[in-house]
Coordinates of C-alpha atoms in Angstrom, one line a residue:
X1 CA -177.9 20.2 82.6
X2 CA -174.7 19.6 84.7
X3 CA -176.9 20.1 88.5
X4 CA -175.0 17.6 90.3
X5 CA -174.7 14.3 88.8
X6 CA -177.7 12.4 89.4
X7 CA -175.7 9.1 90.2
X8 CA -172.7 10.5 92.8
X9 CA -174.4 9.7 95.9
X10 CA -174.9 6.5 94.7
X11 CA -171.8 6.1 93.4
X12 CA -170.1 7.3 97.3
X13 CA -172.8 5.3 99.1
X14 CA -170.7 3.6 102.5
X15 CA -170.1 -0.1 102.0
X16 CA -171.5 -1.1 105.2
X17 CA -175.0 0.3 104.1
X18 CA -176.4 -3.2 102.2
X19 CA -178.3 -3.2 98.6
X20 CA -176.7 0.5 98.1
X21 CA -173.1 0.1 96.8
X22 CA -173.3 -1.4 92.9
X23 CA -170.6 -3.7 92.0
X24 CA -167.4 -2.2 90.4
X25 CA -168.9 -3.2 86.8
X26 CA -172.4 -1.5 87.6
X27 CA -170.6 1.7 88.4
X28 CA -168.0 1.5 85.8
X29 CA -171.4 1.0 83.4
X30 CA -173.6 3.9 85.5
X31 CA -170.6 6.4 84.8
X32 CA -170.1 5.9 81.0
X33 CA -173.9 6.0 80.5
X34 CA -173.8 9.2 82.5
X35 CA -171.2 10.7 80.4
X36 CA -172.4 9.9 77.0
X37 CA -176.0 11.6 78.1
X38 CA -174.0 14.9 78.8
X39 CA -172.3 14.6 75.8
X40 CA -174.8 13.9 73.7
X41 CA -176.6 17.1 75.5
X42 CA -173.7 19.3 75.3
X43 CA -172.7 18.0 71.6
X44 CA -176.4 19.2 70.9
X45 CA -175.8 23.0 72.5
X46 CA -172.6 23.2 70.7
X47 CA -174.1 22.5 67.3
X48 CA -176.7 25.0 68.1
X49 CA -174.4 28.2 69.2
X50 CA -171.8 27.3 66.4
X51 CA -174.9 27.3 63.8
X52 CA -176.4 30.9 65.6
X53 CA -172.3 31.9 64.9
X54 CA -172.6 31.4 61.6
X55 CA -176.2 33.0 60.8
X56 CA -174.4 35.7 62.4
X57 CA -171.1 36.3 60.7
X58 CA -173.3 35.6 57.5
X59 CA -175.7 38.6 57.7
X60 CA -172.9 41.0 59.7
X61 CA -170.2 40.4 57.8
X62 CA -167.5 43.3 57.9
X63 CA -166.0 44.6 55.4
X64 CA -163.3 46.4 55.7
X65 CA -160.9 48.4 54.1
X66 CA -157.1 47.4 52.7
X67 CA -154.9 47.0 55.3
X68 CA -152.8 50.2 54.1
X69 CA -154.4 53.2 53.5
X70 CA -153.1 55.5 50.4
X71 CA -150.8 57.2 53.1
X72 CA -149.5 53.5 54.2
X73 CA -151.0 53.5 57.1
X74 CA -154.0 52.5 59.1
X75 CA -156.2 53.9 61.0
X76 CA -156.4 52.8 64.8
X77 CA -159.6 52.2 64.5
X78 CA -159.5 50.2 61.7
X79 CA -156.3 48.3 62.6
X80 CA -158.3 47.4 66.8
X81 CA -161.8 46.4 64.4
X82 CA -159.5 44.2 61.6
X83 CA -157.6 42.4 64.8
X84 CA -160.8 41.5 66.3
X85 CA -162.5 40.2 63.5
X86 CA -159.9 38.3 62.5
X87 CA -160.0 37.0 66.2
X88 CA -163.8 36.5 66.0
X89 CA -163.1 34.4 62.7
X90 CA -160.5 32.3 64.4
X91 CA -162.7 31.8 67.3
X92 CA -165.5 30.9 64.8
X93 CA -163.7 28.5 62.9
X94 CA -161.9 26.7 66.0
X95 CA -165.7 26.0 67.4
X96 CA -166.7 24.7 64.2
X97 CA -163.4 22.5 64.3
X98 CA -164.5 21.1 68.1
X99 CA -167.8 20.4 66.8
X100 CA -166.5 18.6 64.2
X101 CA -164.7 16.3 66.5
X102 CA -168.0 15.1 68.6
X103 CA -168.3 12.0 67.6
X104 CA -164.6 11.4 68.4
X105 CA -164.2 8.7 71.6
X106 CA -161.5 11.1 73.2
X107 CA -163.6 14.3 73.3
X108 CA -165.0 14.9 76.3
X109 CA -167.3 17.3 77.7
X110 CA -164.8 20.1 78.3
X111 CA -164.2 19.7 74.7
X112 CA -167.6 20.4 73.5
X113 CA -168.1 23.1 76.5
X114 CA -164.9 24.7 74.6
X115 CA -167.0 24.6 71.4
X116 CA -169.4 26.6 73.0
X117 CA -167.5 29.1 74.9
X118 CA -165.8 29.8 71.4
X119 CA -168.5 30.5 69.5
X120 CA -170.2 32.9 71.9
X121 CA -167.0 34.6 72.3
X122 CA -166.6 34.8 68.6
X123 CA -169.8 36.8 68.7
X124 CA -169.1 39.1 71.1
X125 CA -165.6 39.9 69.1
X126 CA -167.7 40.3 66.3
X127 CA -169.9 43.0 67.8
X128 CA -166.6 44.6 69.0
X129 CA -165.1 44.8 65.8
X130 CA -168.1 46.2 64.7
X131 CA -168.2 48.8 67.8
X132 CA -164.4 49.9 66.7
X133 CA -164.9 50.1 63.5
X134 CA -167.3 52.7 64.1
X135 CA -165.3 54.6 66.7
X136 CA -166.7 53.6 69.3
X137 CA -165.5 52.2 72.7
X138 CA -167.2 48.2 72.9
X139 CA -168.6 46.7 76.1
X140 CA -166.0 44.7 78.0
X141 CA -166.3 41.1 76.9
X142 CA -168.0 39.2 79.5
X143 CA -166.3 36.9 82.2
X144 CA -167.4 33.6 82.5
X145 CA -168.2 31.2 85.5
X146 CA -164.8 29.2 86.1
X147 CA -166.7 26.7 87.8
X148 CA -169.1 26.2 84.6
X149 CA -168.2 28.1 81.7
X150 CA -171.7 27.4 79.9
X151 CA -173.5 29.5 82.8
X152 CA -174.2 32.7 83.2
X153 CA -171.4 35.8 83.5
X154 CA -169.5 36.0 86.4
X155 CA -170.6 38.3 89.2
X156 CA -168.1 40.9 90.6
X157 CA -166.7 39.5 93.9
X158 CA -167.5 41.4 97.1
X159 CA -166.7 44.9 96.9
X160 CA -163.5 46.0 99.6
X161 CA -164.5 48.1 102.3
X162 CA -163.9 51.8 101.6
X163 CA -160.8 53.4 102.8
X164 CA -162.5 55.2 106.3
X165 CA -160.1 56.7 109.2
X166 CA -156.8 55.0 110.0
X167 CA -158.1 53.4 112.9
X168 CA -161.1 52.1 111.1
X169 CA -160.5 48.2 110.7
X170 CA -161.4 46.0 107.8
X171 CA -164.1 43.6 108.4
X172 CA -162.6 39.9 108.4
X173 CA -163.6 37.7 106.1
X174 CA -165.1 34.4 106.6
X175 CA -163.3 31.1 105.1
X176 CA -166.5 30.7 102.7
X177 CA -166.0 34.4 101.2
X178 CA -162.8 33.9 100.7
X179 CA -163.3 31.0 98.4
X180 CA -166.0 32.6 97.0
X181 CA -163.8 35.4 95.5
X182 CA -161.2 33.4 94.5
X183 CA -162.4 32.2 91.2
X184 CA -165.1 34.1 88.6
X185 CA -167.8 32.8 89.6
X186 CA -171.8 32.9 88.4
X187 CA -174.2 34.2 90.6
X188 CA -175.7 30.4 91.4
X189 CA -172.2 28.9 91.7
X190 CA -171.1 31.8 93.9
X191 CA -174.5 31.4 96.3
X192 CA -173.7 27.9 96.5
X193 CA -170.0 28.6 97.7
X194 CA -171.3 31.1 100.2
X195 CA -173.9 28.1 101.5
X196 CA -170.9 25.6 101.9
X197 CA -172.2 23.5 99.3
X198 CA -170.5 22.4 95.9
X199 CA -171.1 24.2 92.5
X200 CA -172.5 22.9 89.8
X201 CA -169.2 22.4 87.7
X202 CA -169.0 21.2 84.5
X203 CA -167.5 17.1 85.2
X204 CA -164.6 15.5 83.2
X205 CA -164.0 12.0 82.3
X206 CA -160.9 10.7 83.5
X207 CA -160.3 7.5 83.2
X208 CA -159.6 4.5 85.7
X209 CA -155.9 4.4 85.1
X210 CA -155.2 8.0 85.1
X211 CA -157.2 8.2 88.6
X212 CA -154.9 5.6 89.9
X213 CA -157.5 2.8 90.6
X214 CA -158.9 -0.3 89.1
X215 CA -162.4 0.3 90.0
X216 CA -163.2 1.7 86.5
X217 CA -163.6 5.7 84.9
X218 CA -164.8 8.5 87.2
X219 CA -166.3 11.9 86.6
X220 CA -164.9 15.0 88.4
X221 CA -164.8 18.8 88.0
X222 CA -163.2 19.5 84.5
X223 CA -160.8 21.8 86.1
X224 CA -159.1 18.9 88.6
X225 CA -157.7 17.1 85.2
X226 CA -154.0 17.7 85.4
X227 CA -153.1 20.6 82.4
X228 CA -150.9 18.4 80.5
X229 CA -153.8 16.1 79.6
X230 CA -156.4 19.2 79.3
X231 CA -155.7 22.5 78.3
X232 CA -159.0 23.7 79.4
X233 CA -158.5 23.0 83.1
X234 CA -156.9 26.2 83.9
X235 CA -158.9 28.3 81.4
X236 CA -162.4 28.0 81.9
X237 CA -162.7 26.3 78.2
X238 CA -160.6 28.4 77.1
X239 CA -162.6 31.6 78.1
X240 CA -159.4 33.3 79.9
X241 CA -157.3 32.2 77.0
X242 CA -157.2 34.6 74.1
X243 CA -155.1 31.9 72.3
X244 CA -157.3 29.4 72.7
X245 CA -158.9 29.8 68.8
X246 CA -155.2 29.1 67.2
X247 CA -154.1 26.0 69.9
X248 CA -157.7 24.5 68.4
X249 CA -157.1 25.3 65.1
X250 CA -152.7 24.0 65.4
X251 CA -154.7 20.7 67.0
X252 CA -152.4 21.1 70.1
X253 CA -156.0 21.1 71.9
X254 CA -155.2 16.7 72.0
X255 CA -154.2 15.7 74.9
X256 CA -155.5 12.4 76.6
X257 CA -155.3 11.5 80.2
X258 CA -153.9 7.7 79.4
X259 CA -156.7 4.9 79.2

């Protein structure tokens, strides 16, 4: 839903090319149509993964134990499965929270994309607590696309050489490998790194007076928006952030770019 912004080369059409530039008001207007399409799209996939959460929590519920046992004390394994269903819960009920806030004119897309990432990582906590409670080891959770959290895992970056003979050299990397491996990235986004060409990242509002212009509102990757105004920027929507569940549910998830 997110493959490159229909409208940008549009939008960053030269000025001496005549009949392609809009007016400041057309764009202004061509942006804010833009957005609320995504959001309305993105609002929809929310409601959707936070509803499949729920189904899910409702026929796996776990139930565990007391906290203490009769000896006082409890078992790892059911102390690692109580911590992350609890977590799972949390998670659950902070997605649920985002989604209530939808219709809200201050959330934006990373906002709804946070909805999502918290209800699919409340799953997989859910399946872990039920892994540990059974005394088993669970499947490491997965680690999402930093460029678009709502894609696919993240692919390993490329493996280091193996240690050979002193004298054997490392091959040098190119510029475009480098940047490939220097954020989680899905095996689309990653390919389109490698290519030179720009990933299909998950855009942010920000509007005209925080971008320092007069020309109106912009759209740019969610994770350019300064981390005072978003705190999903540096956390992929919160995937990186195991704290992410309680700063939803506290409401210190609020913070506006100015308007």
């Amino acid at each position: 839903m997110f493959r490159r912004w229909w409208f940008v080369r549009l939008l960053s059409a030269p000025p001496d090319e005549p009949g392609r530039r809009l007016p400041e008001r057309e764009r202004r207007e061509l942006v804010l149509r833009e957005w609320e399409v995504l959001r309305e799209r993105l609002a929809r996939i929310a409601a959707e993964r936070v509803t499949a959460a729920g189904e899910l929590f409702r026929a796996a519920e776990l139930r565990l134990p007391a906290e203490a046992s009769a000896s006082g004390a409890e078992s790892p394994a059911d102390s690692a499965a109580r911590t992350a269903y609890l977590w799972a819960l949390e998670a659950y009920e902070a997605a649920g929270r985002l989604l209530d806030q939808a219709d809200d004119p201050h959330t934006d897309l990373p906002d709804l994309a946070a909805a999502v990432v918290l209800a699919e990582q409340a799953v997989e906590r859910l399946a872990a607590a039920h892994t540990l409670y059974a005394g088993a080891r669970p499947a490491p959770l997965a680690v999402r696309c930093f460029y678009n959290p709502l894609h696919g895992p993240a692919v390993p970056a490329a493996a280091p050489d193996r240690p050979g003979k002193k004298q054997r050299q490392r091959p040098t990397r190119g510029a475009r490998e480098a940047a490939a491996d220097r954020r989680p990235a899905c095996r689309s986004c990653r390919r389109a790194i490698l290519a030179g060409e720009t990933p299909d990242v998950l855009p942010a509002l920000l509007p005209a007076k925080a971008a320092g212009r007069r020309t109106g509102p912009v759209l740019v990757p969610y994770y350019t928006i300064p981390q005072q105004w978003s705190p999903w920027s540096a956390t992929a929507c919160g995937a990186y952030d195991p704290d992410a569940p309680a700063l939803v549910l506290r409401g210190a998830h609020h913070r506006h770019p100015p308007h």
